[in-house]
Amino acid sequence: MIEQIKKHIQEVLAYQTQDTAEIEAFRIKYLGKKGILNDLFAQFKNVPNDQKKEFGQVINELKNAANQKVNDLKETLQNEQDTALTMDLTRPGEPFPMGSRHPINIVKNRIISIFERIGFTLSEGPEIEDDWHNFTALNLPQHHPARDMQDTFFIEKNPDWVLRTHTSSVQIRHLENNRPPLRFLSPGRVYRNEAISSRSHMMFHQIEGLYIDKDVSFADLRQTLSYFTQELFGKSEIRLRPSFFPFTEPSAEVDVYWGLETEADYRMTKGTGWLEIMGCGMVDPNVLKNVNIDPEEFSGYAFGMGIERIALLLYQIGDIRLYTENDIRFLKQFKAELF
């Protein structure tokens, strides 16, 4: 009999529930008028005298354990209900930390967003390109000296195919399959066989823009670039210096006035206050002819920039090699942005 009571004590101590009805059923089972404890107390008179003391002790132990278990279960359940009643269910949950994006992706998306606001769309093309789209159609025929401006990766088994040296090849493909008016951006990776310094890279990112329509002028180009620099850098003062690109005429390098407010400004601008950010120009008539667009009826402007350079300026990154080292301490500084 005593062993049976001890088993009841173990069951009581191990019992768990969060249901009110189950707690009440448990109480009735052990502490009710027809419960286990009343039945045991009724059997007390039949216990031999030499066992009454031990029998009484284990019954009391079972009674105390059952009472304590019922009280503990009710208290736990009440605390949970009180917490639920006092909790502000309209409060937002704990925020999940947003991941990081690569600074090049962030800057690319910002540039695209700025130009999308004035009607530019996107166009993409292959990274392995044929000679026509990468060179010839862009006013760089065979043996043209301007080809030496770009150190090219040629496909060994077929020298007429190359890793594209600029995203201008995407523009040619788009012009071949679409008619003006056209206004689009061509972002993507480009490849140059350069070994200038330990900081140079064979692959980098470009984004180029092209606008073709009737009566497009150099003044339209300047106004577009002024808008862009104001939106991206918060600075609209620009200057255009004469330059040369085979596919534009006239051609220019674009500088933005950065200022000389800090020591970093002096270092970045070499004390001039001006920073070069891109190249641009009016589309050469020969390029339009190569894609069967009449240069007498249509004109256009083009511009292009390296995204790595723009990101270096915006984030004051001191070493371009940080882009490719995948150092988590560097990358986690650039939180995801929505545009």
PDB file of N, CA, C and O in Angstrom, residues 86-142:
ATOM      1  N   THR A  86      -2.090  42.379 -20.471  1.00  0.00           N
ATOM      2  CA  THR A  86      -1.349  43.644 -20.383  1.00  0.00           C
ATOM      3  C   THR A  86      -0.474  43.890 -21.612  1.00  0.00           C
ATOM      4  O   THR A  86       0.053  44.982 -21.783  1.00  0.00           O
ATOM      5  N   MET A  87      -0.291  42.896 -22.473  1.00  0.00           N
ATOM      6  CA  MET A  87       0.550  43.063 -23.657  1.00  0.00           C
ATOM      7  C   MET A  87      -0.155  43.934 -24.696  1.00  0.00           C
ATOM      8  O   MET A  87      -1.344  43.757 -24.975  1.00  0.00           O
ATOM      9  N   ASP A  88       0.576  44.901 -25.259  1.00  0.00           N
ATOM     10  CA  ASP A  88       0.043  45.740 -26.319  1.00  0.00           C
ATOM     11  C   ASP A  88       0.209  45.010 -27.648  1.00  0.00           C
ATOM     12  O   ASP A  88       1.287  45.003 -28.243  1.00  0.00           O
ATOM     13  N   LEU A  89      -0.874  44.388 -28.099  1.00  0.00           N
ATOM     14  CA  LEU A  89      -0.791  43.580 -29.314  1.00  0.00           C
ATOM     15  C   LEU A  89      -0.650  44.424 -30.576  1.00  0.00           C
ATOM     16  O   LEU A  89      -0.422  43.888 -31.660  1.00  0.00           O
ATOM     17  N   THR A  90      -0.815  45.743 -30.453  1.00  0.00           N
ATOM     18  CA  THR A  90      -0.666  46.621 -31.631  1.00  0.00           C
ATOM     19  C   THR A  90       0.791  47.025 -31.848  1.00  0.00           C
ATOM     20  O   THR A  90       1.120  47.619 -32.871  1.00  0.00           O
ATOM     21  N   ARG A  91       1.658  46.740 -30.885  1.00  0.00           N
ATOM     22  CA  ARG A  91       3.069  47.104 -31.034  1.00  0.00           C
ATOM     23  C   ARG A  91       3.718  46.253 -32.117  1.00  0.00           C
ATOM     24  O   ARG A  91       3.404  45.074 -32.266  1.00  0.00           O
ATOM     25  N   PRO A  92       4.617  46.846 -32.881  1.00  0.00           N
ATOM     26  CA  PRO A  92       5.323  46.041 -33.888  1.00  0.00           C
ATOM     27  C   PRO A  92       6.235  45.031 -33.228  1.00  0.00           C
ATOM     28  O   PRO A  92       6.694  45.213 -32.091  1.00  0.00           O
ATOM     29  N   GLY A  93       6.476  43.951 -33.916  1.00  0.00           N
ATOM     30  CA  GLY A  93       7.358  42.925 -33.383  1.00  0.00           C
ATOM     31  C   GLY A  93       8.801  43.375 -33.382  1.00  0.00           C
ATOM     32  O   GLY A  93       9.141  44.468 -33.851  1.00  0.00           O
ATOM     33  N   GLU A  94       9.632  42.543 -32.827  1.00  0.00           N
ATOM     34  CA  GLU A  94      11.052  42.855 -32.809  1.00  0.00           C
ATOM     35  C   GLU A  94      11.570  42.897 -34.244  1.00  0.00           C
ATOM     36  O   GLU A  94      11.368  41.961 -35.018  1.00  0.00           O
ATOM     37  N   PRO A  95      12.235  43.975 -34.623  1.00  0.00           N
ATOM     38  CA  PRO A  95      12.700  44.076 -36.011  1.00  0.00           C
ATOM     39  C   PRO A  95      13.831  43.100 -36.309  1.00  0.00           C
ATOM     40  O   PRO A  95      14.687  42.855 -35.459  1.00  0.00           O
ATOM     41  N   PHE A  96      13.787  42.523 -37.500  1.00  0.00           N
ATOM     42  CA  PHE A  96      14.888  41.690 -37.959  1.00  0.00           C
ATOM     43  C   PHE A  96      15.938  42.601 -38.598  1.00  0.00           C
ATOM     44  O   PHE A  96      15.591  43.459 -39.416  1.00  0.00           O
ATOM     45  N   PRO A  97      17.182  42.461 -38.243  1.00  0.00           N
ATOM     46  CA  PRO A  97      18.198  43.313 -38.865  1.00  0.00           C
ATOM     47  C   PRO A  97      18.283  43.042 -40.363  1.00  0.00           C
ATOM     48  O   PRO A  97      18.308  41.889 -40.795  1.00  0.00           O
ATOM     49  N   MET A  98      18.292  44.116 -41.145  1.00  0.00           N
ATOM     50  CA  MET A  98      18.383  43.966 -42.600  1.00  0.00           C
ATOM     51  C   MET A  98      19.807  43.587 -42.990  1.00  0.00           C
ATOM     52  O   MET A  98      20.775  44.002 -42.349  1.00  0.00           O
ATOM     53  N   GLY A  99      19.900  42.811 -44.030  1.00  0.00           N
ATOM     54  CA  GLY A  99      21.208  42.409 -44.509  1.00  0.00           C
ATOM     55  C   GLY A  99      21.922  43.550 -45.220  1.00  0.00           C
ATOM     56  O   GLY A  99      21.389  44.651 -45.383  1.00  0.00           O
ATOM     57  N   SER A 100      23.134  43.288 -45.621  1.00  0.00           N
ATOM     58  CA  SER A 100      23.937  44.287 -46.315  1.00  0.00           C
ATOM     59  C   SER A 100      23.954  44.000 -47.806  1.00  0.00           C
ATOM     60  O   SER A 100      23.765  42.867 -48.240  1.00  0.00           O
ATOM     61  N   ARG A 101      24.177  45.056 -48.559  1.00  0.00           N
ATOM     62  CA  ARG A 101      24.393  44.909 -49.998  1.00  0.00           C
ATOM     63  C   ARG A 101      25.777  45.416 -50.331  1.00  0.00           C
ATOM     64  O   ARG A 101      26.340  46.244 -49.616  1.00  0.00           O
ATOM     65  N   HIS A 102      26.292  44.923 -51.442  1.00  0.00           N
ATOM     66  CA  HIS A 102      27.592  45.397 -51.886  1.00  0.00           C
ATOM     67  C   HIS A 102      27.462  46.857 -52.306  1.00  0.00           C
ATOM     68  O   HIS A 102      26.482  47.244 -52.928  1.00  0.00           O
ATOM     69  N   PRO A 103      28.445  47.698 -51.940  1.00  0.00           N
ATOM     70  CA  PRO A 103      28.331  49.123 -52.294  1.00  0.00           C
ATOM     71  C   PRO A 103      28.170  49.371 -53.791  1.00  0.00           C
ATOM     72  O   PRO A 103      27.513  50.330 -54.201  1.00  0.00           O
ATOM     73  N   ILE A 104      28.742  48.505 -54.621  1.00  0.00           N
ATOM     74  CA  ILE A 104      28.586  48.687 -56.068  1.00  0.00           C
ATOM     75  C   ILE A 104      27.127  48.494 -56.474  1.00  0.00           C
ATOM     76  O   ILE A 104      26.584  49.242 -57.297  1.00  0.00           O
ATOM     77  N   ASN A 105      26.461  47.490 -55.888  1.00  0.00           N
ATOM     78  CA  ASN A 105      25.046  47.280 -56.185  1.00  0.00           C
ATOM     79  C   ASN A 105      24.196  48.448 -55.704  1.00  0.00           C
ATOM     80  O   ASN A 105      23.248  48.865 -56.368  1.00  0.00           O
ATOM     81  N   ILE A 106      24.515  48.953 -54.509  1.00  0.00           N
ATOM     82  CA  ILE A 106      23.754  50.084 -53.973  1.00  0.00           C
ATOM     83  C   ILE A 106      23.863  51.287 -54.901  1.00  0.00           C
ATOM     84  O   ILE A 106      22.862  51.918 -55.257  1.00  0.00           O
ATOM     85  N   VAL A 107      25.080  51.608 -55.320  1.00  0.00           N
ATOM     86  CA  VAL A 107      25.290  52.782 -56.179  1.00  0.00           C
ATOM     87  C   VAL A 107      24.660  52.565 -57.549  1.00  0.00           C
ATOM     88  O   VAL A 107      24.044  53.474 -58.118  1.00  0.00           O
ATOM     89  N   LYS A 108      24.789  51.360 -58.082  1.00  0.00           N
ATOM     90  CA  LYS A 108      24.150  51.071 -59.372  1.00  0.00           C
ATOM     91  C   LYS A 108      22.639  51.305 -59.294  1.00  0.00           C
ATOM     92  O   LYS A 108      22.050  51.949 -60.182  1.00  0.00           O
ATOM     93  N   ASN A 109      22.012  50.800 -58.245  1.00  0.00           N
ATOM     94  CA  ASN A 109      20.567  50.976 -58.099  1.00  0.00           C
ATOM     95  C   ASN A 109      20.181  52.444 -57.931  1.00  0.00           C
ATOM     96  O   ASN A 109      19.139  52.881 -58.430  1.00  0.00           O
ATOM     97  N   ARG A 110      21.025  53.205 -57.229  1.00  0.00           N
ATOM     98  CA  ARG A 110      20.732  54.635 -57.067  1.00  0.00           C
ATOM     99  C   ARG A 110      20.807  55.357 -58.403  1.00  0.00           C
ATOM    100  O   ARG A 110      19.955  56.198 -58.711  1.00  0.00           O
ATOM    101  N   ILE A 111      21.816  55.032 -59.201  1.00  0.00           N
ATOM    102  CA  ILE A 111      21.962  55.680 -60.510  1.00  0.00           C
ATOM    103  C   ILE A 111      20.771  55.339 -61.406  1.00  0.00           C
ATOM    104  O   ILE A 111      20.193  56.208 -62.062  1.00  0.00           O
ATOM    105  N   ILE A 112      20.401  54.056 -61.422  1.00  0.00           N
ATOM    106  CA  ILE A 112      19.258  53.638 -62.237  1.00  0.00           C
ATOM    107  C   ILE A 112      17.995  54.365 -61.791  1.00  0.00           C
ATOM    108  O   ILE A 112      17.213  54.853 -62.625  1.00  0.00           O
ATOM    109  N   SER A 113      17.797  54.456 -60.488  1.00  0.00           N
ATOM    110  CA  SER A 113      16.601  55.118 -59.968  1.00  0.00           C
ATOM    111  C   SER A 113      16.538  56.577 -60.397  1.00  0.00           C
ATOM    112  O   SER A 113      15.472  57.090 -60.760  1.00  0.00           O
ATOM    113  N   ILE A 114      17.670  57.257 -60.364  1.00  0.00           N
ATOM    114  CA  ILE A 114      17.705  58.678 -60.749  1.00  0.00           C
ATOM    115  C   ILE A 114      17.293  58.858 -62.198  1.00  0.00           C
ATOM    116  O   ILE A 114      16.482  59.733 -62.535  1.00  0.00           O
ATOM    117  N   PHE A 115      17.824  58.019 -63.086  1.00  0.00           N
ATOM    118  CA  PHE A 115      17.511  58.183 -64.508  1.00  0.00           C
ATOM    119  C   PHE A 115      16.120  57.644 -64.862  1.00  0.00           C
ATOM    120  O   PHE A 115      15.500  58.125 -65.826  1.00  0.00           O
ATOM    121  N   GLU A 116      15.629  56.679 -64.099  1.00  0.00           N
ATOM    122  CA  GLU A 116      14.273  56.190 -64.353  1.00  0.00           C
ATOM    123  C   GLU A 116      13.240  57.297 -64.158  1.00  0.00           C
ATOM    124  O   GLU A 116      12.200  57.306 -64.814  1.00  0.00           O
ATOM    125  N   ARG A 117      13.527  58.233 -63.277  1.00  0.00           N
ATOM    126  CA  ARG A 117      12.590  59.326 -63.009  1.00  0.00           C
ATOM    127  C   ARG A 117      12.419  60.245 -64.208  1.00  0.00           C
ATOM    128  O   ARG A 117      11.436  60.982 -64.288  1.00  0.00           O
ATOM    129  N   ILE A 118      13.367  60.237 -65.132  1.00  0.00           N
ATOM    130  CA  ILE A 118      13.237  61.082 -66.329  1.00  0.00           C
ATOM    131  C   ILE A 118      13.079  60.224 -67.591  1.00  0.00           C
ATOM    132  O   ILE A 118      13.430  60.661 -68.693  1.00  0.00           O
ATOM    133  N   GLY A 119      12.567  59.011 -67.409  1.00  0.00           N
ATOM    134  CA  GLY A 119      12.142  58.231 -68.558  1.00  0.00           C
ATOM    135  C   GLY A 119      13.109  57.220 -69.114  1.00  0.00           C
ATOM    136  O   GLY A 119      12.816  56.583 -70.135  1.00  0.00           O
ATOM    137  N   PHE A 120      14.259  57.004 -68.475  1.00  0.00           N
ATOM    138  CA  PHE A 120      15.210  56.017 -68.986  1.00  0.00           C
ATOM    139  C   PHE A 120      14.763  54.609 -68.587  1.00  0.00           C
ATOM    140  O   PHE A 120      14.315  54.377 -67.469  1.00  0.00           O
ATOM    141  N   THR A 121      14.892  53.686 -69.525  1.00  0.00           N
ATOM    142  CA  THR A 121      14.617  52.273 -69.268  1.00  0.00           C
ATOM    143  C   THR A 121      15.947  51.517 -69.215  1.00  0.00           C
ATOM    144  O   THR A 121      17.015  52.116 -69.329  1.00  0.00           O
ATOM    145  N   LEU A 122      15.882  50.199 -69.057  1.00  0.00           N
ATOM    146  CA  LEU A 122      17.088  49.387 -68.959  1.00  0.00           C
ATOM    147  C   LEU A 122      17.233  48.467 -70.155  1.00  0.00           C
ATOM    148  O   LEU A 122      16.236  47.979 -70.698  1.00  0.00           O
ATOM    149  N   SER A 123      18.485  48.211 -70.523  1.00  0.00           N
ATOM    150  CA  SER A 123      18.773  47.274 -71.600  1.00  0.00           C
ATOM    151  C   SER A 123      20.013  46.484 -71.219  1.00  0.00           C
ATOM    152  O   SER A 123      20.974  47.044 -70.673  1.00  0.00           O
ATOM    153  N   GLU A 124      19.986  45.171 -71.495  1.00  0.00           N
ATOM    154  CA  GLU A 124      21.119  44.311 -71.158  1.00  0.00           C
ATOM    155  C   GLU A 124      21.551  43.507 -72.376  1.00  0.00           C
ATOM    156  O   GLU A 124      20.772  43.319 -73.321  1.00  0.00           O
ATOM    157  N   GLY A 125      22.785  43.026 -72.336  1.00  0.00           N
ATOM    158  CA  GLY A 125      23.305  42.253 -73.447  1.00  0.00           C
ATOM    159  C   GLY A 125      24.388  41.298 -72.987  1.00  0.00           C
ATOM    160  O   GLY A 125      24.768  41.274 -71.812  1.00  0.00           O
ATOM    161  N   PRO A 126      24.945  40.508 -73.916  1.00  0.00           N
ATOM    162  CA  PRO A 126      25.927  39.476 -73.545  1.00  0.00           C
ATOM    163  C   PRO A 126      27.269  40.069 -73.141  1.00  0.00           C
ATOM    164  O   PRO A 126      27.660  41.133 -73.624  1.00  0.00           O
ATOM    165  N   GLU A 127      27.981  39.353 -72.279  1.00  0.00           N
ATOM    166  CA  GLU A 127      29.307  39.800 -71.864  1.00  0.00           C
ATOM    167  C   GLU A 127      30.395  39.297 -72.815  1.00  0.00           C
ATOM    168  O   GLU A 127      31.479  39.866 -72.868  1.00  0.00           O
ATOM    169  N   ILE A 128      30.117  38.214 -73.555  1.00  0.00           N
ATOM    170  CA  ILE A 128      31.010  37.786 -74.640  1.00  0.00           C
ATOM    171  C   ILE A 128      30.423  38.354 -75.927  1.00  0.00           C
ATOM    172  O   ILE A 128      29.295  38.041 -76.310  1.00  0.00           O
ATOM    173  N   GLU A 129      31.195  39.194 -76.602  1.00  0.00           N
ATOM    174  CA  GLU A 129      30.642  39.995 -77.683  1.00  0.00           C
ATOM    175  C   GLU A 129      31.454  39.813 -78.961  1.00  0.00           C
ATOM    176  O   GLU A 129      32.657  39.507 -78.916  1.00  0.00           O
ATOM    177  N   ASP A 130      30.791  40.005 -80.100  1.00  0.00           N
ATOM    178  CA  ASP A 130      31.521  39.926 -81.368  1.00  0.00           C
ATOM    179  C   ASP A 130      32.144  41.275 -81.698  1.00  0.00           C
ATOM    180  O   ASP A 130      31.808  42.307 -81.125  1.00  0.00           O
ATOM    181  N   ASP A 131      33.057  41.238 -82.645  1.00  0.00           N
ATOM    182  CA  ASP A 131      33.819  42.432 -83.009  1.00  0.00           C
ATOM    183  C   ASP A 131      32.919  43.560 -83.487  1.00  0.00           C
ATOM    184  O   ASP A 131      33.147  44.738 -83.188  1.00  0.00           O
ATOM    185  N   TRP A 132      31.872  43.233 -84.244  1.00  0.00           N
ATOM    186  CA  TRP A 132      30.987  44.260 -84.797  1.00  0.00           C
ATOM    187  C   TRP A 132      30.350  45.103 -83.698  1.00  0.00           C
ATOM    188  O   TRP A 132      30.403  46.335 -83.729  1.00  0.00           O
ATOM    189  N   HIS A 133      29.747  44.445 -82.733  1.00  0.00           N
ATOM    190  CA  HIS A 133      29.028  45.188 -81.699  1.00  0.00           C
ATOM    191  C   HIS A 133      29.965  45.867 -80.710  1.00  0.00           C
ATOM    192  O   HIS A 133      29.631  46.923 -80.171  1.00  0.00           O
ATOM    193  N   ASN A 134      31.137  45.261 -80.467  1.00  0.00           N
ATOM    194  CA  ASN A 134      32.044  45.844 -79.479  1.00  0.00           C
ATOM    195  C   ASN A 134      32.930  46.936 -80.064  1.00  0.00           C
ATOM    196  O   ASN A 134      33.304  47.873 -79.340  1.00  0.00           O
ATOM    197  N   PHE A 135      33.230  46.846 -81.359  1.00  0.00           N
ATOM    198  CA  PHE A 135      34.154  47.804 -81.954  1.00  0.00           C
ATOM    199  C   PHE A 135      33.611  48.481 -83.219  1.00  0.00           C
ATOM    200  O   PHE A 135      33.384  49.684 -83.253  1.00  0.00           O
ATOM    201  N   THR A 136      33.404  47.680 -84.263  1.00  0.00           N
ATOM    202  CA  THR A 136      33.194  48.246 -85.599  1.00  0.00           C
ATOM    203  C   THR A 136      31.966  49.143 -85.672  1.00  0.00           C
ATOM    204  O   THR A 136      32.032  50.250 -86.226  1.00  0.00           O
ATOM    205  N   ALA A 137      30.849  48.694 -85.140  1.00  0.00           N
ATOM    206  CA  ALA A 137      29.632  49.504 -85.198  1.00  0.00           C
ATOM    207  C   ALA A 137      29.765  50.787 -84.398  1.00  0.00           C
ATOM    208  O   ALA A 137      29.016  51.754 -84.616  1.00  0.00           O
ATOM    209  N   LEU A 138      30.727  50.821 -83.481  1.00  0.00           N
ATOM    210  CA  LEU A 138      30.946  52.009 -82.650  1.00  0.00           C
ATOM    211  C   LEU A 138      32.020  52.919 -83.232  1.00  0.00           C
ATOM    212  O   LEU A 138      32.672  53.682 -82.525  1.00  0.00           O
ATOM    213  N   ASN A 139      32.204  52.815 -84.545  1.00  0.00           N
ATOM    214  CA  ASN A 139      33.120  53.700 -85.260  1.00  0.00           C
ATOM    215  C   ASN A 139      34.587  53.373 -84.972  1.00  0.00           C
ATOM    216  O   ASN A 139      35.441  54.256 -84.982  1.00  0.00           O
ATOM    217  N   LEU A 140      34.858  52.093 -84.708  1.00  0.00           N
ATOM    218  CA  LEU A 140      36.222  51.628 -84.525  1.00  0.00           C
ATOM    219  C   LEU A 140      36.486  50.500 -85.516  1.00  0.00           C
ATOM    220  O   LEU A 140      36.518  49.324 -85.150  1.00  0.00           O
ATOM    221  N   PRO A 141      36.671  50.801 -86.787  1.00  0.00           N
ATOM    222  CA  PRO A 141      36.930  49.747 -87.771  1.00  0.00           C
ATOM    223  C   PRO A 141      38.274  49.072 -87.517  1.00  0.00           C
ATOM    224  O   PRO A 141      39.077  49.504 -86.688  1.00  0.00           O
ATOM    225  N   GLN A 142      38.523  47.985 -88.239  1.00  0.00           N
ATOM    226  CA  GLN A 142      39.781  47.261 -88.083  1.00  0.00           C
ATOM    227  C   GLN A 142      40.967  48.210 -88.257  1.00  0.00           C
ATOM    228  O   GLN A 142      40.962  49.094 -89.118  1.00  0.00           O
TER     229      GLN A 142
END
